[in-house]
PDB file of C-alpha atoms in Angstrom:
ATOM      1  CA  MET L   1     -17.716  30.922 -34.996  1.00 43.00           C
ATOM      2  CA  THR L   2     -18.912  27.934 -37.017  1.00 46.00           C
ATOM      3  CA  ASN L   3     -21.688  25.379 -37.345  1.00 47.00           C
ATOM      4  CA  ASP L   4     -19.964  23.298 -40.020  1.00 45.00           C
ATOM      5  CA  SER L   5     -21.434  19.752 -39.983  1.00 45.00           C
ATOM      6  CA  ASP L   6     -19.101  18.119 -42.534  1.00 52.00           C
ATOM      7  CA  SER L   7     -18.064  14.853 -40.824  1.00 49.00           C
ATOM      8  CA  SER L   8     -14.614  14.916 -42.416  1.00 55.00           C
ATOM      9  CA  SER L   9     -13.892  18.445 -41.191  1.00 82.00           C
ATOM     10  CA  LEU L  10     -10.734  18.902 -39.195  1.00 87.00           C
ATOM     11  CA  ILE L  11     -11.381  20.190 -35.686  1.00 89.00           C
ATOM     12  CA  ARG L  12      -8.785  21.929 -33.554  1.00 91.00           C
ATOM     13  CA  LEU L  13      -9.407  21.716 -29.822  1.00 92.00           C
ATOM     14  CA  ASN L  14      -7.873  23.638 -26.943  1.00 93.00           C
ATOM     15  CA  ILE L  15      -8.574  21.624 -23.782  1.00 92.00           C
ATOM     16  CA  GLY L  16      -7.426  23.692 -20.821  1.00 89.00           C
ATOM     17  CA  GLY L  17      -4.399  24.916 -22.778  1.00 90.00           C
ATOM     18  CA  LYS L  18      -3.460  21.587 -24.424  1.00 92.00           C
ATOM     19  CA  LYS L  19      -3.954  21.484 -28.207  1.00 93.00           C
ATOM     20  CA  PHE L  20      -5.515  18.553 -30.084  1.00 93.00           C
ATOM     21  CA  CYS L  21      -6.491  17.921 -33.671  1.00 93.00           C
ATOM     22  CA  THR L  22      -9.214  15.462 -34.735  1.00 93.00           C
ATOM     23  CA  THR L  23     -12.316  15.141 -36.961  1.00 92.00           C
ATOM     24  CA  ILE L  24     -16.032  15.554 -36.426  1.00 91.00           C
ATOM     25  CA  ASP L  25     -16.391  11.853 -37.308  1.00 92.00           C
ATOM     26  CA  THR L  26     -14.189  10.882 -34.365  1.00 92.00           C
ATOM     27  CA  LEU L  27     -16.068  13.126 -31.945  1.00 92.00           C
ATOM     28  CA  THR L  28     -19.571  12.013 -32.936  1.00 91.00           C
ATOM     29  CA  GLN L  29     -19.682   8.405 -34.187  1.00 91.00           C
ATOM     30  CA  ARG L  30     -18.660   6.087 -31.341  1.00 91.00           C
ATOM     31  CA  GLU L  31     -20.635   7.875 -28.602  1.00 92.00           C
ATOM     32  CA  PRO L  32     -23.540   9.577 -30.434  1.00 91.00           C
ATOM     33  CA  ASP L  33     -25.311  10.507 -27.169  1.00 89.00           C
ATOM     34  CA  SER L  34     -22.282  12.186 -25.603  1.00 90.00           C
ATOM     35  CA  MET L  35     -21.771  15.848 -24.910  1.00 89.00           C
ATOM     36  CA  LEU L  36     -19.010  15.981 -27.527  1.00 90.00           C
ATOM     37  CA  ALA L  37     -21.270  14.455 -30.184  1.00 91.00           C
ATOM     38  CA  ALA L  38     -23.938  17.025 -29.368  1.00 90.00           C
ATOM     39  CA  MET L  39     -21.451  19.906 -29.507  1.00 87.00           C
ATOM     40  CA  PHE L  40     -20.151  18.937 -32.931  1.00 88.00           C
ATOM     41  CA  SER L  41     -23.396  17.669 -34.439  1.00 84.00           C
ATOM     42  CA  GLY L  42     -23.863  20.860 -36.429  1.00 80.00           C
ATOM     43  CA  ARG L  43     -26.880  21.833 -34.346  1.00 81.00           C
ATOM     44  CA  HIS L  44     -24.885  24.167 -32.137  1.00 77.00           C
ATOM     45  CA  THR L  45     -22.803  27.244 -32.765  1.00 76.00           C
ATOM     46  CA  LEU L  46     -19.187  26.806 -31.695  1.00 76.00           C
ATOM     47  CA  PHE L  47     -17.031  29.727 -30.676  1.00 76.00           C
ATOM     48  CA  GLN L  48     -13.510  29.456 -32.022  1.00 78.00           C
ATOM     49  CA  ASP L  49     -10.264  31.344 -31.647  1.00 78.00           C
ATOM     50  CA  PRO L  50     -10.549  33.895 -34.479  1.00 75.00           C
ATOM     51  CA  GLU L  51      -6.842  33.606 -35.351  1.00 75.00           C
ATOM     52  CA  LYS L  52      -6.121  29.860 -35.227  1.00 80.00           C
ATOM     53  CA  GLY L  53      -9.626  28.388 -35.145  1.00 84.00           C
ATOM     54  CA  TYR L  54      -9.309  26.381 -31.898  1.00 90.00           C
ATOM     55  CA  VAL L  55     -12.484  25.439 -30.037  1.00 90.00           C
ATOM     56  CA  PHE L  56     -11.817  25.993 -26.345  1.00 89.00           C
ATOM     57  CA  LEU L  57     -13.099  23.687 -23.558  1.00 89.00           C
ATOM     58  CA  ASP L  58     -12.375  24.620 -19.967  1.00 88.00           C
ATOM     59  CA  ARG L  59     -11.231  21.166 -18.757  1.00 89.00           C
ATOM     60  CA  ASP L  60      -7.898  19.699 -17.671  1.00 86.00           C
ATOM     61  CA  GLY L  61      -6.343  18.454 -20.905  1.00 91.00           C
ATOM     62  CA  LYS L  62      -3.986  15.974 -19.226  1.00 90.00           C
ATOM     63  CA  HIS L  63      -6.207  12.960 -19.982  1.00 92.00           C
ATOM     64  CA  PHE L  64      -7.981  14.149 -23.131  1.00 94.00           C
ATOM     65  CA  ARG L  65      -5.698  11.992 -25.300  1.00 94.00           C
ATOM     66  CA  HIS L  66      -7.273   8.945 -23.607  1.00 94.00           C
ATOM     67  CA  ILE L  67     -10.709  10.351 -24.434  1.00 94.00           C
ATOM     68  CA  LEU L  68      -9.741  10.786 -28.086  1.00 94.00           C
ATOM     69  CA  ASN L  69      -8.138   7.343 -28.318  1.00 94.00           C
ATOM     70  CA  TRP L  70     -11.325   5.796 -26.931  1.00 94.00           C
ATOM     71  CA  LEU L  71     -13.403   7.617 -29.526  1.00 94.00           C
ATOM     72  CA  ARG L  72     -11.015   6.493 -32.274  1.00 93.00           C
ATOM     73  CA  ASP L  73     -10.422   2.862 -31.296  1.00 92.00           C
ATOM     74  CA  GLY L  74     -12.965   1.897 -28.617  1.00 93.00           C
ATOM     75  CA  VAL L  75     -10.188   0.528 -26.397  1.00 92.00           C
ATOM     76  CA  VAL L  76     -10.100   1.370 -22.676  1.00 92.00           C
ATOM     77  CA  PRO L  77      -6.584   2.659 -21.841  1.00 90.00           C
ATOM     78  CA  THR L  78      -4.248   0.655 -19.605  1.00 89.00           C
ATOM     79  CA  LEU L  79      -3.515   2.847 -16.571  1.00 87.00           C
ATOM     80  CA  LYS L  80      -2.628   2.777 -12.898  1.00 81.00           C
ATOM     81  CA  ASP L  81      -5.648   2.575 -10.575  1.00 74.00           C
ATOM     82  CA  SER L  82      -5.345   6.208  -9.456  1.00 78.00           C
ATOM     83  CA  LYS L  83      -5.311   7.389 -13.094  1.00 86.00           C
ATOM     84  CA  TYR L  84      -8.484   5.441 -13.906  1.00 87.00           C
ATOM     85  CA  THR L  85     -10.322   7.584 -11.364  1.00 85.00           C
ATOM     86  CA  GLU L  86      -9.141  10.753 -13.079  1.00 89.00           C
ATOM     87  CA  VAL L  87     -10.060   9.515 -16.587  1.00 91.00           C
ATOM     88  CA  LEU L  88     -13.431   8.332 -15.252  1.00 89.00           C
ATOM     89  CA  ARG L  89     -14.145  11.859 -14.040  1.00 88.00           C
ATOM     90  CA  GLU L  90     -13.462  13.206 -17.542  1.00 91.00           C
ATOM     91  CA  ALA L  91     -15.552  10.462 -19.172  1.00 91.00           C
ATOM     92  CA  GLU L  92     -18.463  11.366 -16.903  1.00 90.00           C
ATOM     93  CA  TYR L  93     -18.115  15.038 -17.815  1.00 89.00           C
ATOM     94  CA  TYR L  94     -18.177  14.284 -21.550  1.00 90.00           C
ATOM     95  CA  GLN L  95     -20.982  11.706 -20.999  1.00 91.00           C
ATOM     96  CA  LEU L  96     -19.074   8.865 -22.685  1.00 92.00           C
ATOM     97  CA  LEU L  97     -21.191   5.979 -21.406  1.00 91.00           C
ATOM     98  CA  GLY L  98     -19.177   3.262 -23.165  1.00 91.00           C
ATOM     99  CA  LEU L  99     -15.900   4.436 -21.646  1.00 92.00           C
ATOM    100  CA  ILE L 100     -17.515   4.786 -18.214  1.00 91.00           C
ATOM    101  CA  ASP L 101     -18.761   1.177 -18.370  1.00 90.00           C
ATOM    102  CA  GLY L 102     -15.357  -0.020 -19.594  1.00 91.00           C
ATOM    103  CA  ILE L 103     -13.455   1.631 -16.743  1.00 90.00           C
ATOM    104  CA  HIS L 104     -15.904   0.305 -14.143  1.00 88.00           C
ATOM    105  CA  ALA L 105     -15.498  -3.205 -15.579  1.00 87.00           C
ATOM    106  CA  ILE L 106     -11.695  -3.011 -15.258  1.00 87.00           C
ATOM    107  CA  LEU L 107     -11.826  -1.652 -11.693  1.00 83.00           C
ATOM    108  CA  ASN L 108     -14.330  -4.349 -10.644  1.00 80.00           C
ATOM    109  CA  LYS L 109     -12.113  -7.058 -12.167  1.00 80.00           C
ATOM    110  CA  LYS L 110      -9.095  -5.717 -10.285  1.00 77.00           C
ATOM    111  CA  LYS L 111     -11.094  -5.767  -7.035  1.00 72.00           C
ATOM    112  CA  GLU L 112     -12.200  -9.369  -7.665  1.00 67.00           C
ATOM    113  CA  ASP L 113      -8.609 -10.427  -8.397  1.00 68.00           C
ATOM    114  CA  GLU L 114      -7.401  -8.819  -5.146  1.00 65.00           C
ATOM    115  CA  GLU L 115     -10.085 -10.663  -3.187  1.00 57.00           C
ATOM    116  CA  LEU L 116      -9.032 -13.960  -4.783  1.00 56.00           C
ATOM    117  CA  ASP L 117      -5.438 -13.341  -3.647  1.00 60.00           C
ATOM    118  CA  THR L 118      -6.663 -13.297  -0.035  1.00 65.00           C
ATOM    119  CA  GLU L 119      -7.181 -16.812   1.232  1.00 65.00           C
ATOM    120  CA  LEU L 120     -10.052 -15.959   3.602  1.00 73.00           C
ATOM    121  CA  THR L 121     -12.779 -13.318   3.854  1.00 77.00           C
ATOM    122  CA  ARG L 122     -14.066 -11.424   6.904  1.00 78.00           C
ATOM    123  CA  THR L 123     -17.044 -13.810   6.977  1.00 77.00           C
ATOM    124  CA  ASP L 124     -14.695 -16.819   7.021  1.00 78.00           C
ATOM    125  CA  ILE L 125     -12.796 -15.287   9.939  1.00 81.00           C
ATOM    126  CA  ILE L 126     -16.007 -14.694  11.922  1.00 76.00           C
ATOM    127  CA  LYS L 127     -17.042 -18.340  11.421  1.00 74.00           C
ATOM    128  CA  CYS L 128     -13.615 -19.563  12.512  1.00 75.00           C
ATOM    129  CA  ILE L 129     -13.393 -17.523  15.718  1.00 72.00           C
ATOM    130  CA  GLN L 130     -16.607 -19.064  16.991  1.00 63.00           C
ATOM    131  CA  SER L 131     -14.635 -22.239  17.605  1.00 61.00           C
ATOM    132  CA  GLU L 132     -11.859 -22.689  20.173  1.00 60.00           C
ATOM    133  CA  ARG L 133      -8.090 -22.461  19.606  1.00 66.00           C
ATOM    134  CA  VAL L 134      -8.248 -20.606  16.313  1.00 79.00           C
ATOM    135  CA  ARG L 135      -5.076 -20.558  14.214  1.00 85.00           C
ATOM    136  CA  PHE L 136      -4.297 -18.623  11.053  1.00 89.00           C
ATOM    137  CA  ARG L 137      -0.602 -19.492  11.041  1.00 90.00           C
ATOM    138  CA  GLY L 138       1.016 -18.618   7.726  1.00 91.00           C
ATOM    139  CA  VAL L 139      -2.283 -17.588   6.091  1.00 90.00           C
ATOM    140  CA  ASN L 140      -2.506 -14.629   3.691  1.00 92.00           C
ATOM    141  CA  LEU L 141      -5.092 -12.222   5.110  1.00 92.00           C
ATOM    142  CA  SER L 142      -3.689  -9.051   3.542  1.00 91.00           C
ATOM    143  CA  GLY L 143      -6.114  -6.165   3.131  1.00 89.00           C
ATOM    144  CA  LEU L 144      -8.972  -7.699   5.160  1.00 90.00           C
ATOM    145  CA  ASP L 145     -11.185  -5.606   7.420  1.00 90.00           C
ATOM    146  CA  LEU L 146     -11.125  -7.358  10.804  1.00 93.00           C
ATOM    147  CA  SER L 147     -12.003  -4.275  12.817  1.00 92.00           C
ATOM    148  CA  LYS L 148     -14.086  -4.559  16.014  1.00 92.00           C
ATOM    149  CA  LEU L 149     -13.909  -8.392  16.079  1.00 92.00           C
ATOM    150  CA  ASP L 150     -13.081 -10.458  19.167  1.00 92.00           C
ATOM    151  CA  LEU L 151      -9.834 -12.123  18.074  1.00 93.00           C
ATOM    152  CA  SER L 152      -8.423 -12.742  21.529  1.00 92.00           C
ATOM    153  CA  PHE L 153      -5.985 -15.688  21.791  1.00 91.00           C
ATOM    154  CA  VAL L 154      -5.978 -16.186  17.987  1.00 92.00           C
ATOM    155  CA  ASP L 155      -2.654 -17.401  16.550  1.00 93.00           C
ATOM    156  CA  PHE L 156      -1.631 -15.342  13.481  1.00 95.00           C
ATOM    157  CA  SER L 157       2.035 -16.391  13.604  1.00 95.00           C
ATOM    158  CA  TYR L 158       3.892 -16.211  10.262  1.00 95.00           C
ATOM    159  CA  ALA L 159       0.777 -14.844   8.508  1.00 94.00           C
ATOM    160  CA  CYS L 160       0.719 -12.085   5.897  1.00 94.00           C
ATOM    161  CA  LEU L 161      -1.287  -9.264   7.486  1.00 95.00           C
ATOM    162  CA  ARG L 162      -0.256  -6.380   5.240  1.00 93.00           C
ATOM    163  CA  ASN L 163      -2.724  -3.480   5.397  1.00 91.00           C
ATOM    164  CA  VAL L 164      -5.205  -5.460   7.533  1.00 93.00           C
ATOM    165  CA  PHE L 165      -7.676  -3.324   9.520  1.00 93.00           C
ATOM    166  CA  PHE L 166      -7.667  -4.373  13.202  1.00 95.00           C
ATOM    167  CA  SER L 167      -9.068  -1.079  14.507  1.00 93.00           C
ATOM    168  CA  ARG L 168     -10.840  -1.482  17.874  1.00 94.00           C
ATOM    169  CA  ALA L 169     -10.471  -5.275  17.666  1.00 95.00           C
ATOM    170  CA  ASN L 170      -9.948  -7.321  20.838  1.00 96.00           C
ATOM    171  CA  LEU L 171      -6.610  -9.100  20.284  1.00 96.00           C
ATOM    172  CA  HIS L 172      -5.799  -9.854  23.898  1.00 95.00           C
ATOM    173  CA  CYS L 173      -3.060 -12.516  24.050  1.00 94.00           C
ATOM    174  CA  ALA L 174      -3.087 -12.999  20.262  1.00 95.00           C
ATOM    175  CA  LYS L 175       0.116 -14.298  18.672  1.00 95.00           C
ATOM    176  CA  PHE L 176       1.796 -12.345  15.863  1.00 97.00           C
ATOM    177  CA  LYS L 177       5.200 -14.029  15.880  1.00 96.00           C
ATOM    178  CA  ASP L 178       7.154 -13.234  12.682  1.00 96.00           C
ATOM    179  CA  VAL L 179       4.077 -11.849  10.892  1.00 96.00           C
ATOM    180  CA  ASP L 180       4.352  -9.460   7.964  1.00 96.00           C
ATOM    181  CA  ALA L 181       1.958  -6.725   9.109  1.00 96.00           C
ATOM    182  CA  GLU L 182       3.449  -3.808   7.204  1.00 94.00           C
ATOM    183  CA  GLY L 183       0.943  -0.951   7.012  1.00 92.00           C
ATOM    184  CA  ALA L 184      -1.585  -2.751   9.243  1.00 94.00           C
ATOM    185  CA  ILE L 185      -3.981  -0.594  11.273  1.00 93.00           C
ATOM    186  CA  PHE L 186      -4.435  -1.379  14.982  1.00 96.00           C
ATOM    187  CA  LEU L 187      -6.039   1.939  15.905  1.00 93.00           C
ATOM    188  CA  ASN L 188      -7.371   1.745  19.501  1.00 94.00           C
ATOM    189  CA  ALA L 189      -7.087  -2.056  19.439  1.00 96.00           C
ATOM    190  CA  THR L 190      -6.668  -4.159  22.588  1.00 97.00           C
ATOM    191  CA  LEU L 191      -3.284  -5.900  22.305  1.00 97.00           C
ATOM    192  CA  ARG L 192      -2.497  -6.663  25.936  1.00 96.00           C
ATOM    193  CA  GLU L 193       0.059  -9.459  26.370  1.00 96.00           C
ATOM    194  CA  CYS L 194       0.286 -10.031  22.614  1.00 96.00           C
ATOM    195  CA  GLU L 195       3.383 -11.615  21.104  1.00 96.00           C
ATOM    196  CA  PHE L 196       4.965  -9.674  18.229  1.00 97.00           C
ATOM    197  CA  THR L 197       8.489 -11.115  18.400  1.00 96.00           C
ATOM    198  CA  GLY L 198      10.274 -10.693  15.079  1.00 96.00           C
ATOM    199  CA  ALA L 199       7.196  -9.122  13.489  1.00 97.00           C
ATOM    200  CA  ASN L 200       7.368  -6.654  10.606  1.00 97.00           C
ATOM    201  CA  LEU L 201       5.205  -3.686  11.630  1.00 97.00           C
ATOM    202  CA  ARG L 202       6.873  -1.127   9.399  1.00 95.00           C
ATOM    203  CA  GLY L 203       4.535   1.825   8.870  1.00 94.00           C
ATOM    204  CA  ALA L 204       1.810   0.243  11.020  1.00 94.00           C
ATOM    205  CA  LEU L 205      -0.673   2.430  12.903  1.00 94.00           C
ATOM    206  CA  LEU L 206      -1.043   1.497  16.586  1.00 96.00           C
ATOM    207  CA  ALA L 207      -2.150   4.881  17.919  1.00 93.00           C
ATOM    208  CA  GLY L 208      -4.243   4.597  21.054  1.00 94.00           C
ATOM    209  CA  ALA L 209      -3.738   0.827  21.244  1.00 96.00           C
ATOM    210  CA  ASN L 210      -3.455  -0.997  24.584  1.00 97.00           C
ATOM    211  CA  LEU L 211      -0.150  -2.911  24.437  1.00 97.00           C
ATOM    212  CA  GLN L 212       0.399  -3.469  28.147  1.00 97.00           C
ATOM    213  CA  SER L 213       2.963  -6.245  28.691  1.00 96.00           C
ATOM    214  CA  ALA L 214       3.069  -6.948  24.927  1.00 97.00           C
ATOM    215  CA  ASN L 215       6.213  -8.643  23.621  1.00 97.00           C
ATOM    216  CA  LEU L 216       7.730  -6.718  20.701  1.00 97.00           C
ATOM    217  CA  GLN L 217      11.276  -8.026  20.971  1.00 96.00           C
ATOM    218  CA  ASP L 218      13.254  -7.881  17.715  1.00 96.00           C
ATOM    219  CA  ALA L 219      10.259  -6.373  15.905  1.00 97.00           C
ATOM    220  CA  CYS L 220      10.645  -3.986  12.966  1.00 97.00           C
ATOM    221  CA  LEU L 221       8.708  -0.897  14.031  1.00 97.00           C
ATOM    222  CA  ILE L 222      10.282   1.552  11.582  1.00 96.00           C
ATOM    223  CA  ASN L 223       8.040   4.534  10.793  1.00 94.00           C
ATOM    224  CA  SER L 224       5.199   3.058  12.850  1.00 96.00           C
ATOM    225  CA  SER L 225       2.875   5.174  15.007  1.00 94.00           C
ATOM    226  CA  PHE L 226       2.233   4.505  18.710  1.00 96.00           C
ATOM    227  CA  CYS L 227       0.846   7.950  19.557  1.00 94.00           C
ATOM    228  CA  GLN L 228      -0.960   7.834  22.920  1.00 94.00           C
ATOM    229  CA  ALA L 229      -0.549   4.025  23.002  1.00 96.00           C
ATOM    230  CA  ASP L 230      -0.305   2.218  26.342  1.00 97.00           C
ATOM    231  CA  LEU L 231       2.984   0.256  26.384  1.00 97.00           C
ATOM    232  CA  ARG L 232       3.347  -0.171  30.114  1.00 96.00           C
ATOM    233  CA  SER L 233       5.732  -3.027  30.936  1.00 96.00           C
ATOM    234  CA  ALA L 234       6.078  -3.817  27.206  1.00 97.00           C
ATOM    235  CA  HIS L 235       9.101  -5.781  25.996  1.00 97.00           C
ATOM    236  CA  LEU L 236      10.877  -3.804  23.260  1.00 97.00           C
ATOM    237  CA  GLN L 237      14.352  -5.298  23.502  1.00 96.00           C
ATOM    238  CA  ASN L 238      16.272  -4.907  20.224  1.00 96.00           C
ATOM    239  CA  ALA L 239      13.174  -3.499  18.476  1.00 96.00           C
ATOM    240  CA  ASP L 240      13.866  -1.102  15.610  1.00 97.00           C
ATOM    241  CA  LEU L 241      11.922   2.085  16.332  1.00 96.00           C
ATOM    242  CA  THR L 242      13.738   4.247  13.769  1.00 96.00           C
ATOM    243  CA  ASP L 243      11.514   7.178  12.691  1.00 95.00           C
ATOM    244  CA  ALA L 244       8.659   5.798  14.828  1.00 95.00           C
ATOM    245  CA  ASN L 245       6.188   8.160  16.494  1.00 95.00           C
ATOM    246  CA  LEU L 246       5.515   7.467  20.187  1.00 96.00           C
ATOM    247  CA  GLU L 247       4.453  10.970  21.160  1.00 94.00           C
ATOM    248  CA  GLY L 248       2.428  10.878  24.355  1.00 95.00           C
ATOM    249  CA  ALA L 249       2.800   7.097  24.652  1.00 97.00           C
ATOM    250  CA  ILE L 250       2.911   5.420  28.080  1.00 97.00           C
ATOM    251  CA  LEU L 251       6.118   3.365  28.361  1.00 97.00           C
ATOM    252  CA  GLU L 252       6.215   3.155  32.125  1.00 96.00           C
ATOM    253  CA  GLY L 253       8.349   0.161  33.127  1.00 96.00           C
ATOM    254  CA  ALA L 254       8.957  -0.809  29.484  1.00 96.00           C
ATOM    255  CA  ASN L 255      12.181  -2.604  28.571  1.00 96.00           C
ATOM    256  CA  LEU L 256      13.990  -0.897  25.667  1.00 96.00           C
ATOM    257  CA  LYS L 257      17.347  -2.629  26.042  1.00 93.00           C
ATOM    258  CA  GLY L 258      19.146  -2.571  22.683  1.00 93.00           C
ATOM    259  CA  ALA L 259      16.279  -0.759  20.946  1.00 95.00           C
ATOM    260  CA  LYS L 260      17.101   1.481  17.983  1.00 95.00           C
ATOM    261  CA  LEU L 261      15.724   4.948  18.643  1.00 96.00           C
ATOM    262  CA  SER L 262      17.163   6.982  15.762  1.00 94.00           C
ATOM    263  CA  ASN L 263      14.886   9.957  15.051  1.00 95.00           C
ATOM    264  CA  THR L 264      12.227   8.371  17.259  1.00 96.00           C
ATOM    265  CA  ASN L 265       9.591  10.794  18.550  1.00 96.00           C
ATOM    266  CA  LEU L 266       9.164  10.306  22.314  1.00 96.00           C
ATOM    267  CA  LYS L 267       7.902  13.798  23.035  1.00 95.00           C
ATOM    268  CA  ASP L 268       5.678  13.919  26.133  1.00 96.00           C
ATOM    269  CA  ALA L 269       6.011  10.143  26.519  1.00 96.00           C
ATOM    270  CA  ASN L 270       5.914   8.584  29.981  1.00 97.00           C
ATOM    271  CA  LEU L 271       9.196   6.668  30.392  1.00 96.00           C
ATOM    272  CA  GLN L 272       9.128   6.464  34.174  1.00 96.00           C
ATOM    273  CA  ARG L 273      10.995   3.393  35.425  1.00 95.00           C
ATOM    274  CA  ALA L 274      11.710   2.350  31.811  1.00 95.00           C
ATOM    275  CA  TYR L 275      14.876   0.368  31.093  1.00 94.00           C
ATOM    276  CA  LEU L 276      17.052   2.497  28.787  1.00 93.00           C
ATOM    277  CA  ARG L 277      20.445   1.295  29.912  1.00 89.00           C
ATOM    278  CA  GLN L 278      23.172   1.899  27.268  1.00 86.00           C
ATOM    279  CA  VAL L 279      20.549   2.931  24.683  1.00 92.00           C
ATOM    280  CA  ASN L 280      21.623   5.543  22.130  1.00 92.00           C
ATOM    281  CA  LEU L 281      19.348   8.551  22.668  1.00 93.00           C
ATOM    282  CA  ARG L 282      21.382  11.111  20.742  1.00 90.00           C
ATOM    283  CA  ASP L 283      18.930  11.356  17.837  1.00 92.00           C
ATOM    284  CA  THR L 284      15.824  10.697  19.940  1.00 95.00           C
ATOM    285  CA  HIS L 285      13.261  13.453  20.523  1.00 95.00           C
ATOM    286  CA  LEU L 286      12.583  13.506  24.262  1.00 94.00           C
ATOM    287  CA  GLU L 287      11.118  16.980  24.780  1.00 95.00           C
ATOM    288  CA  GLY L 288       8.602  16.856  27.619  1.00 95.00           C
ATOM    289  CA  ALA L 289       9.206  13.142  28.278  1.00 95.00           C
ATOM    290  CA  LYS L 290       8.949  11.872  31.855  1.00 95.00           C
ATOM    291  CA  LEU L 291      12.100   9.971  32.797  1.00 94.00           C
ATOM    292  CA  ASP L 292      11.671   9.741  36.588  1.00 93.00           C
ATOM    293  CA  GLY L 293      13.169   6.502  37.844  1.00 94.00           C
ATOM    294  CA  ALA L 294      14.238   5.375  34.370  1.00 92.00           C
ATOM    295  CA  ASN L 295      17.417   3.297  34.168  1.00 93.00           C
ATOM    296  CA  LEU L 296      19.677   5.476  32.005  1.00 90.00           C
ATOM    297  CA  LEU L 297      23.008   4.029  33.092  1.00 88.00           C
ATOM    298  CA  GLY L 298      25.416   4.269  30.165  1.00 82.00           C
ATOM    299  CA  ALA L 299      22.746   5.741  27.867  1.00 82.00           C
ATOM    300  CA  MET L 300      24.165   8.000  25.166  1.00 82.00           C
ATOM    301  CA  ARG L 301      22.461  11.400  25.184  1.00 80.00           C
TER     302      ARG L 301
END
């Protein structure tokens, strides 16, 4: 137990089991209004380990070195975005206002830079679709939120649509030829008669989407989700559906000639009258699937 206020005094800290060594000067000078400065100001009694003299704080010590380095140098650490959130939480706990402002400034700058990388904004898109024959061929729209918009008949061919939000959008007859739409979200979107030939939809979410008569020939649909999607009469020739999830999807009358269905989940899917001739179904999950009238001639099961 001590209330030593000598600024040069060595302080041993135990932060959630991690040990640190610093001085009262470091803990009090840069952020004089912080919780740490108040604790070690000499105005408060500190309870220490009687044997080794460590002051214990019940916090995760994983990021405390960044806290100390800030107090020593005044430099915001260079981290991955997810780590900034964790350090920010610690800075808020210790009431380090300068570090909090510094982290927010870095995160805001990163957000601005990401927006600059996108050629158009949601507002720009809304203005464009008010005119006829809209085309965004080859445009970088990655990360935009285009949910709930009427984008029917819009031509997105060759565009970069990575991680774009199209949830509940009307994309009837839109063109997505050869787009890069990895990780895009089409949750409950209307995609009837859309063209996705050669598109990259790896990891995309199309659950509940209406894809009746859509053309997905030669598309990369690896690890994508079509749960409960309506794919009646869809064209899926030579599409790669490896590890895709089509549980409960409606594929009635769909053409899957040459499609790759390795580890594809087709549980409870409706495949009535679907074309599955000579398709390899050995690693496909078909429990509960309806196959009445499906063309399975030469299919490997």
